[in-house]
Coordinates of N, CA and C in Angstrom, one line a residue:
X19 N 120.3 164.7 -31.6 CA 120.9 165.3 -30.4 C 122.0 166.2 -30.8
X20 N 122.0 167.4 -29.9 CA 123.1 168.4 -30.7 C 124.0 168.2 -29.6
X21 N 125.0 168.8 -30.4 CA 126.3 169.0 -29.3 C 126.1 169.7 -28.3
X22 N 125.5 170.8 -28.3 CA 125.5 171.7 -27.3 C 124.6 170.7 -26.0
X23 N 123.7 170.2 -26.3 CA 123.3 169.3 -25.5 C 123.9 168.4 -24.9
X24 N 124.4 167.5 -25.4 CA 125.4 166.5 -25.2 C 126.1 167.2 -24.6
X25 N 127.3 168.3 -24.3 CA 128.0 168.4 -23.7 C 127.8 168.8 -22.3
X26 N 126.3 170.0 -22.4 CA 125.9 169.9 -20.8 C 125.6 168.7 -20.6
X27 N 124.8 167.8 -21.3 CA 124.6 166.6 -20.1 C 125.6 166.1 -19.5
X28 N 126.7 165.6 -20.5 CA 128.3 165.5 -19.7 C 128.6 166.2 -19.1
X29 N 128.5 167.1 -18.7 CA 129.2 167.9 -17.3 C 128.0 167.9 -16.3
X30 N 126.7 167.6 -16.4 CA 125.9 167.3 -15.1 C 126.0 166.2 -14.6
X31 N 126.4 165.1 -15.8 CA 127.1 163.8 -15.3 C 128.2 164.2 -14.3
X32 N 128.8 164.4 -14.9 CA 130.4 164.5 -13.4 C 130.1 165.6 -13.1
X33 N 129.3 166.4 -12.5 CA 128.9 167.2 -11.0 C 128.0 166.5 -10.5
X34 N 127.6 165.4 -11.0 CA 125.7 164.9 -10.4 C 127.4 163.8 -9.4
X35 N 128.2 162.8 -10.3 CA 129.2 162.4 -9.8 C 129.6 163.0 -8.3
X36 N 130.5 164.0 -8.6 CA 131.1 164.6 -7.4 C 130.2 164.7 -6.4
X37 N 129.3 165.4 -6.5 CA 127.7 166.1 -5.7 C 127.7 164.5 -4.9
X38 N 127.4 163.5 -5.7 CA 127.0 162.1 -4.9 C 128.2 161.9 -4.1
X39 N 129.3 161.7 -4.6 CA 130.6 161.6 -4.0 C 130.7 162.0 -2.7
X40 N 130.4 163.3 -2.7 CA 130.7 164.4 -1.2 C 129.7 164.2 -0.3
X41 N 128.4 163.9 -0.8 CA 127.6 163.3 0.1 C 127.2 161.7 0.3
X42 N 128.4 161.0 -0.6 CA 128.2 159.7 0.4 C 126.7 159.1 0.0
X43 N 126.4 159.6 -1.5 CA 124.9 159.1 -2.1 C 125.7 158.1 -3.0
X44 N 124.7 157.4 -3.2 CA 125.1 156.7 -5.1 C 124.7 157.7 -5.8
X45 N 124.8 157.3 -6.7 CA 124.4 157.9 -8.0 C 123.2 158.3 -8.0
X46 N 122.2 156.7 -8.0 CA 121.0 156.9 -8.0 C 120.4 157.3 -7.1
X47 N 120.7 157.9 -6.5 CA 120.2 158.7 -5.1 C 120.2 160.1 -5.0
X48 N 121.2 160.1 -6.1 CA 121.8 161.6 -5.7 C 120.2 162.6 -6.7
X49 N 119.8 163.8 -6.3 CA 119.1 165.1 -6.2 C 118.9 164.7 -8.1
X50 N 120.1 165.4 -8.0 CA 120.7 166.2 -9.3 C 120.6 165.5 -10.4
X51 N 121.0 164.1 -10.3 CA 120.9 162.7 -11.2 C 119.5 162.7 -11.4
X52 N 118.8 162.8 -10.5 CA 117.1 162.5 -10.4 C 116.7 163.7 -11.5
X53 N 116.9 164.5 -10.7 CA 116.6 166.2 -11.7 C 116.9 166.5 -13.2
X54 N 118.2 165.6 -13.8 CA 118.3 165.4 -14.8 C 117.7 164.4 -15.6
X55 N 117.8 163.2 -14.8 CA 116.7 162.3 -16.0 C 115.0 162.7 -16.4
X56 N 114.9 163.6 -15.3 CA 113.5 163.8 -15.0 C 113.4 165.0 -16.2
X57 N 114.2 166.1 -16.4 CA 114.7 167.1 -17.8 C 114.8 166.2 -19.1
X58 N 115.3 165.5 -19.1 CA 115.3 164.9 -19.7 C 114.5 164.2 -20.6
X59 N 113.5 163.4 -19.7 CA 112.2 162.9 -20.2 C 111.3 163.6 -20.6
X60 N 110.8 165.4 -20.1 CA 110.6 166.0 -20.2 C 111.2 166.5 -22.1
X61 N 112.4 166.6 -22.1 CA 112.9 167.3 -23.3 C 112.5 166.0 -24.5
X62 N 112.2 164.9 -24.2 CA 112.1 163.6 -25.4 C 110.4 163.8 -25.3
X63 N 109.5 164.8 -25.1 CA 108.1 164.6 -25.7 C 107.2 164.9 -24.6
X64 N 107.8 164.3 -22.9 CA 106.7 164.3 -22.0 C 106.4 163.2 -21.5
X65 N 106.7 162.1 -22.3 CA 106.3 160.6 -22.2 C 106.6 160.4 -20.7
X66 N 105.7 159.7 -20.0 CA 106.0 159.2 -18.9 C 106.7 160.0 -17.7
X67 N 105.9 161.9 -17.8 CA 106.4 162.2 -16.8 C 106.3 162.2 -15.3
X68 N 107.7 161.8 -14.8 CA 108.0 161.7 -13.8 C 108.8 162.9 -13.0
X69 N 107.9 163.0 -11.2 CA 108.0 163.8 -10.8 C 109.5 163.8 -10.2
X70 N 110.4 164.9 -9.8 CA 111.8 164.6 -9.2 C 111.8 164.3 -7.9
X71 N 112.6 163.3 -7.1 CA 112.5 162.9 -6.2 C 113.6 163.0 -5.1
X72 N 113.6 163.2 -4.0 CA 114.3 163.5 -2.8 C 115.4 162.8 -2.4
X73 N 117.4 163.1 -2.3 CA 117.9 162.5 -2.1 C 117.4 162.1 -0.8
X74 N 117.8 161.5 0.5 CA 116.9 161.3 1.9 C 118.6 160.6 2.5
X75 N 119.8 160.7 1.9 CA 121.0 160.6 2.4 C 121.7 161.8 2.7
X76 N 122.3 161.7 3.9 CA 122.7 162.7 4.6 C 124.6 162.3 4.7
X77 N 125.5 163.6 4.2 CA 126.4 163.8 4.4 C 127.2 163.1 6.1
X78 N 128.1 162.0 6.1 CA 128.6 161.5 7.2 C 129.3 162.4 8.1
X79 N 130.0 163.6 7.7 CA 130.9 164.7 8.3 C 130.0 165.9 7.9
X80 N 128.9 166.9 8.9 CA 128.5 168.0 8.6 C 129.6 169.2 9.1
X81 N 129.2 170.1 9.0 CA 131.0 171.4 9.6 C 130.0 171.3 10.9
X82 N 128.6 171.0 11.5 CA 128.6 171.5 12.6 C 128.9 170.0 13.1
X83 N 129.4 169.2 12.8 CA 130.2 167.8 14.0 C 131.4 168.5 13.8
X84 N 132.4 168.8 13.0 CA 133.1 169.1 13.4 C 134.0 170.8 14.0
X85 N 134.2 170.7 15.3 CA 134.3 171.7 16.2 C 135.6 173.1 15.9
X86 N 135.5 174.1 15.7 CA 136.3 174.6 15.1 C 136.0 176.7 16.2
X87 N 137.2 176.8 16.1 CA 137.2 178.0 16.7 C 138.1 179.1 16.4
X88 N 137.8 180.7 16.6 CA 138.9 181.6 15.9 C 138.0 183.1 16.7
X89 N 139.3 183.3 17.4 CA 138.9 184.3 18.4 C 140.4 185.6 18.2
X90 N 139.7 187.0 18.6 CA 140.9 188.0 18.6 C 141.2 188.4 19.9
X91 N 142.2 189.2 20.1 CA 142.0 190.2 21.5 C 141.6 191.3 21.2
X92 N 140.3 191.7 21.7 CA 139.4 192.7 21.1 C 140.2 194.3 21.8
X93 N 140.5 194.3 23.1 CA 141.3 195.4 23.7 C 142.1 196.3 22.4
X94 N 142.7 197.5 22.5 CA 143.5 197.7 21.4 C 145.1 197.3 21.5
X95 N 145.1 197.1 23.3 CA 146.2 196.8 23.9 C 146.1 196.0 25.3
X96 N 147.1 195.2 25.7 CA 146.5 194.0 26.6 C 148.0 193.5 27.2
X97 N 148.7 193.6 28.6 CA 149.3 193.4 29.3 C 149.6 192.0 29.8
X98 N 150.0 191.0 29.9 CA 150.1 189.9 30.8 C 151.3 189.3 31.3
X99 N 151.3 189.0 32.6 CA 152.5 188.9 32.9 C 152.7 187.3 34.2
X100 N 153.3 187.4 35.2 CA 153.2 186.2 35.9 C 152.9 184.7 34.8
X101 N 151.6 184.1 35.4 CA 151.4 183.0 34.4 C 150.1 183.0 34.1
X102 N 149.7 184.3 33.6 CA 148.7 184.7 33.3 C 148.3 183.6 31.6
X103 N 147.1 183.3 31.6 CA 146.5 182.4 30.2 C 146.1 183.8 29.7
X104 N 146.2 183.8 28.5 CA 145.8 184.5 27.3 C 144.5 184.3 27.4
X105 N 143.5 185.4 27.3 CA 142.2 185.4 27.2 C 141.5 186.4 25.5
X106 N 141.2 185.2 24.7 CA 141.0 185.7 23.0 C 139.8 186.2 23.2
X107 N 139.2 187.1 23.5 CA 137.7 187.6 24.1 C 136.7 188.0 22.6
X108 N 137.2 188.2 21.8 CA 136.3 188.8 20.4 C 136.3 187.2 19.6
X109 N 135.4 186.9 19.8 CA 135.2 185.4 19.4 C 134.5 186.1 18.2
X110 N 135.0 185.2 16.9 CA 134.4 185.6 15.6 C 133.6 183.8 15.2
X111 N 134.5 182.7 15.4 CA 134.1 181.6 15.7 C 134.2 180.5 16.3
X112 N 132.7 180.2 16.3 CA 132.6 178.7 17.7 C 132.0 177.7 17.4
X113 N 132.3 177.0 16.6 CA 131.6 176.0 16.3 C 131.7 174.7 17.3
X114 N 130.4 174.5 17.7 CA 130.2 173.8 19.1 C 130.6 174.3 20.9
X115 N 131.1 175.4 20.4 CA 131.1 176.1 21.6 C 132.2 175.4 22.5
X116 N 132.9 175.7 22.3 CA 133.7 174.5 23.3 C 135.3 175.8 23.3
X117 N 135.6 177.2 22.8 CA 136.3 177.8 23.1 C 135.7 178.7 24.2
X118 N 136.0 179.0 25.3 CA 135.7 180.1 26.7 C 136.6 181.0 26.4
X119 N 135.9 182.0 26.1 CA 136.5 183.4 26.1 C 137.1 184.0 27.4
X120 N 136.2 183.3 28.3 CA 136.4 183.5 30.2 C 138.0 183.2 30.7
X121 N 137.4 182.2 29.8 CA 139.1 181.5 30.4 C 140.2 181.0 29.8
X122 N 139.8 181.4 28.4 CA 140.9 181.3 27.3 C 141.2 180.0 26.9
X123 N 140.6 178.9 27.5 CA 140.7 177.5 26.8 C 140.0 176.8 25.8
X124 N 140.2 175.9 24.7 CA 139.7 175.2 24.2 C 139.3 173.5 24.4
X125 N 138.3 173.4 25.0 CA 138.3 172.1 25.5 C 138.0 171.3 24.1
X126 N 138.8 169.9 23.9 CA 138.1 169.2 22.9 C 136.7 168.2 23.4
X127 N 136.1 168.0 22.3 CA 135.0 167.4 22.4 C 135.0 166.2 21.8
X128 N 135.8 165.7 21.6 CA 136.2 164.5 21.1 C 137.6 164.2 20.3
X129 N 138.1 163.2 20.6 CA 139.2 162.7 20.2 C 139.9 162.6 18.7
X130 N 141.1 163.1 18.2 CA 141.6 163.6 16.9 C 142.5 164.3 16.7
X131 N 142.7 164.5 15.7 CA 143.5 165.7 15.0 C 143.6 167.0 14.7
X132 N 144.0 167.8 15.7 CA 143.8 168.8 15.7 C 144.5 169.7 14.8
X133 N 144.6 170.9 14.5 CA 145.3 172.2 14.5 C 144.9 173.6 15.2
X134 N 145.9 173.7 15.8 CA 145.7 174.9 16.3 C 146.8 175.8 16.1
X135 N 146.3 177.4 16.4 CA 147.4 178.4 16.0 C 147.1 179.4 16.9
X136 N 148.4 179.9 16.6 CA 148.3 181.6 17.6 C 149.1 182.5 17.0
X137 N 148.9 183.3 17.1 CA 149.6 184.8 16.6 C 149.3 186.0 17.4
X138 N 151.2 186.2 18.0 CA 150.7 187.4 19.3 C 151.5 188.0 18.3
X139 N 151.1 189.3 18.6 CA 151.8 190.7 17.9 C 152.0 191.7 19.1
X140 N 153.3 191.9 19.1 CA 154.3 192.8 20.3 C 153.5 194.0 19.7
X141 N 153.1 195.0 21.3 CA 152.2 196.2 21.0 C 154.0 196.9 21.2
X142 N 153.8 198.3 19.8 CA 155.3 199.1 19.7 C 156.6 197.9 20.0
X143 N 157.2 198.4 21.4 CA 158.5 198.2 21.6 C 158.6 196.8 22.7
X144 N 157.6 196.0 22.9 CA 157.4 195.3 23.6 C 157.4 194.0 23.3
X145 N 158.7 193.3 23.9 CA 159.0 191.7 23.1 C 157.5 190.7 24.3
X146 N 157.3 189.8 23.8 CA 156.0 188.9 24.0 C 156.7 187.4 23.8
X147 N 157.0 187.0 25.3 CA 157.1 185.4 25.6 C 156.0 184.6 25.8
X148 N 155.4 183.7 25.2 CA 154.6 182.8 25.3 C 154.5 181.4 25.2
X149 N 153.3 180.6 25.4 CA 153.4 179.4 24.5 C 152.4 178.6 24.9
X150 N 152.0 177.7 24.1 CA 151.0 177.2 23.5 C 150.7 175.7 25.2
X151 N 150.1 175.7 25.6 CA 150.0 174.7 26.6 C 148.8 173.6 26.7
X152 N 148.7 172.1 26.0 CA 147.6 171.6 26.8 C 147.8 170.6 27.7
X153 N 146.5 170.9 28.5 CA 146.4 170.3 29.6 C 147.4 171.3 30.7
X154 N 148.4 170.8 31.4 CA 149.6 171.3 32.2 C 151.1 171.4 31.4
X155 N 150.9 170.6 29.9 CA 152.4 170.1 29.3 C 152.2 171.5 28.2
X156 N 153.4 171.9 28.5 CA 154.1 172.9 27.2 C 154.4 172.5 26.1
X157 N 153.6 172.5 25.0 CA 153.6 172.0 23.2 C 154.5 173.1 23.0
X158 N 154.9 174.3 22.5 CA 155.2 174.9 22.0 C 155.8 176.6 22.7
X159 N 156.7 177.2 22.8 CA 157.5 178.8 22.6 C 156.9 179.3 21.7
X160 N 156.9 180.7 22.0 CA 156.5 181.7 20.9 C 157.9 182.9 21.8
X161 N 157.7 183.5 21.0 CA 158.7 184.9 21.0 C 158.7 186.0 20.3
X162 N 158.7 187.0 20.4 CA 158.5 188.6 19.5 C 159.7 189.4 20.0
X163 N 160.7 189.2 19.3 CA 161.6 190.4 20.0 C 161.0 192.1 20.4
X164 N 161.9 192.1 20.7 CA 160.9 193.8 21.5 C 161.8 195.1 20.0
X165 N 161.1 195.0 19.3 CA 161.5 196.2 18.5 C 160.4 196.1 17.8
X166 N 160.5 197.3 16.8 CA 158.8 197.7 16.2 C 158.0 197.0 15.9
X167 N 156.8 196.5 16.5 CA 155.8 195.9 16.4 C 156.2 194.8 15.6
X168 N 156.4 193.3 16.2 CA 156.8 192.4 15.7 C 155.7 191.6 16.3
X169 N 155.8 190.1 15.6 CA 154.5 189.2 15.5 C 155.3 187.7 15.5
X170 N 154.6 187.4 16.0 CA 154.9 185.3 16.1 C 153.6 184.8 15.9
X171 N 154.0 183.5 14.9 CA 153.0 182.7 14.7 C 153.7 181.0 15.2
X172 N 152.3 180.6 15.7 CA 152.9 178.9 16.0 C 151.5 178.3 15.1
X173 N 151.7 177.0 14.8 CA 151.1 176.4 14.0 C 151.0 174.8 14.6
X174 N 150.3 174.6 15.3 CA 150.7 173.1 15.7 C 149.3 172.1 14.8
X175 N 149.7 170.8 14.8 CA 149.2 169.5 14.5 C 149.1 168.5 16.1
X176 N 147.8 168.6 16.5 CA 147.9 167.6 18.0 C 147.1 166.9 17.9
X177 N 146.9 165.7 18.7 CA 146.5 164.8 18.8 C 145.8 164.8 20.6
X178 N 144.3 165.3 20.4 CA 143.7 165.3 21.8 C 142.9 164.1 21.7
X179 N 142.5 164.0 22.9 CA 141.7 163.3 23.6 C 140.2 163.8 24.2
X180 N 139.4 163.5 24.5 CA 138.3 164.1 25.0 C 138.6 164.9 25.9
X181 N 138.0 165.9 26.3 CA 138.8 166.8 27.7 C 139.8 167.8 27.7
X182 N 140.8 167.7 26.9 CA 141.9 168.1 26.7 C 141.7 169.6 26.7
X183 N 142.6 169.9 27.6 CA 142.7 171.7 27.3 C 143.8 172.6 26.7
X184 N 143.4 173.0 25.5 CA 144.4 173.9 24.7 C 144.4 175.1 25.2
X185 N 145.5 175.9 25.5 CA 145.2 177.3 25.9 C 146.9 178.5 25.8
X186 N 146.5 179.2 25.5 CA 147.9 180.3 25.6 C 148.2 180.9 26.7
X187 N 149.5 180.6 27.1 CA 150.2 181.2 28.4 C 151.2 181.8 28.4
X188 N 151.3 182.8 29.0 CA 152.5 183.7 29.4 C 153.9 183.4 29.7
X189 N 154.7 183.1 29.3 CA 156.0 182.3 29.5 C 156.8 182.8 30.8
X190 N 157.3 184.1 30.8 CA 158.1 184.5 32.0 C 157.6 185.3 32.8
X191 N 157.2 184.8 34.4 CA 156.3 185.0 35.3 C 157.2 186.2 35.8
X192 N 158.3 186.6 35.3 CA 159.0 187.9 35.8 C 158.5 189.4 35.0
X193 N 158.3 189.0 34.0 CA 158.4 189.8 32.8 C 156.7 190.1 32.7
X194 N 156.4 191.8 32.7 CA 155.1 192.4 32.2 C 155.1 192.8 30.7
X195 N 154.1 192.0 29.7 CA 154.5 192.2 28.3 C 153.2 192.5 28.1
X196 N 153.2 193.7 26.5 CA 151.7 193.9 26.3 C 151.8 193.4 25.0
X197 N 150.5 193.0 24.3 CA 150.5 192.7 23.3 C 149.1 193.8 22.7
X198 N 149.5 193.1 20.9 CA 148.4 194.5 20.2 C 146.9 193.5 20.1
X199 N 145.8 194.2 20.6 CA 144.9 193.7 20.0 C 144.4 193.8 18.7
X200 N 142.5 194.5 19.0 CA 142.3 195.1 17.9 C 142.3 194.6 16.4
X201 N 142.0 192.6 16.6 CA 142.1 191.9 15.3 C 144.1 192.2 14.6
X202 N 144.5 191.9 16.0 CA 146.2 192.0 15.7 C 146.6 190.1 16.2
X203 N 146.1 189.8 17.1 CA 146.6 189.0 17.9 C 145.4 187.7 18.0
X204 N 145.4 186.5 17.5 CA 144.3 185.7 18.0 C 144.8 184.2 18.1
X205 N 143.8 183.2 18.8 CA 144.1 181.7 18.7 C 143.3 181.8 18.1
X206 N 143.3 180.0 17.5 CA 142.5 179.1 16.3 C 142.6 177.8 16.6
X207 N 141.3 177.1 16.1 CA 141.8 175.8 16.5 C 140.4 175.4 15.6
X208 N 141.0 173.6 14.7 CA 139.8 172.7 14.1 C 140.1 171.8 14.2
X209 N 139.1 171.0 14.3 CA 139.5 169.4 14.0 C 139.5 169.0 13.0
X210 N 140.3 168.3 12.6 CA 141.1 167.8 11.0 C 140.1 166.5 10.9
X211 N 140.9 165.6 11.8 CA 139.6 164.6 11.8 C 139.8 163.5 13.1

């Protein structure tokens, strides 16, 4: 046996490893493991060859269970004032569909750990009061002072429930503010776990 051999087989070993790992196979389950002993037998003569065989285990967390979203304000510029909800209308993504562009909310679809984010960017000279609201209760302030095109980011970690509505709203129902679109300005949200 040469080295050069030996040492790929050791590294198919710990990817065949990891690969099982991440999908929650054993070993002897795993694709890759199968596909190598089966090279293998093959590379010693032929003796007793055997065909490669199908892992038939399926990953416990696929990305489409878990729900994740990331939307812009598509306008180049966008006004809201009163207690107007922020509407992220250029949906880039939706996984499970559960963010409404209509209505600017994220409803969860099951209970966890969330993150969610926003980033408004003041259009020019125009400061931008906001904040992050679910359900009826206020998580979070945002602010942009009003001088050249300035930007706020919030970052939250929450903990929803089925149902729950995450959404961005307009802070002072006196005040008419515009913000920049145009992949300037968007919410986000995934479930952690």
């Amino acid at each position: 046996m040469n080295i050069v051999w030996f040492c790929s087989y050791i590294i198919f070993v710990v990817l065949t490893y990891v690969v099982a790992k991440q999908n929650n196979c054993s070993e002897a389950e795993s694709d890759l493991m199968k596909y190598i002993k089966w090279q293998m037998e093959i590379s010693n003569g032929g003796r007793n060859r055997p065909s490669p065989q199908i892992c038939q285990c399926k990953p416990k967390d696929s990305l489409k269970a878990r729900p994740a979203f990331f939307a812009f304000v598509k306008a180049n510029s966008i006004s809201f004032t009163g207690n107007d909800i922020m509407k992220f209308d250029d949906v880039r993504t939706n996984i499970g569909n559960h963010y409404n562009p209509t209505t600017g909310h994220f409803t969860a679809p099951k209970p966890g750990l969330y993150e969610i984010s926003c980033l408004l960017y003041g259009y020019s000279t125009s400061r931008v009061t906001f904040q992050i609201n679910k359900n009826n209760q206020i998580l979070a302030f945002g602010y942009t002072p009003g001088r050249e095109w300035n930007s706020n980011t919030i970052s939250l970690l929450m903990e929803l429930k089925k149902g729950d509505k995450v959404y961005v709203k307009h802070r002072l129902p006196q005040r008419r503010e515009t913000i920049q679109g145009s992949q300037h300005s968007y919410f986000s949200g995934r479930l952690l776990q």
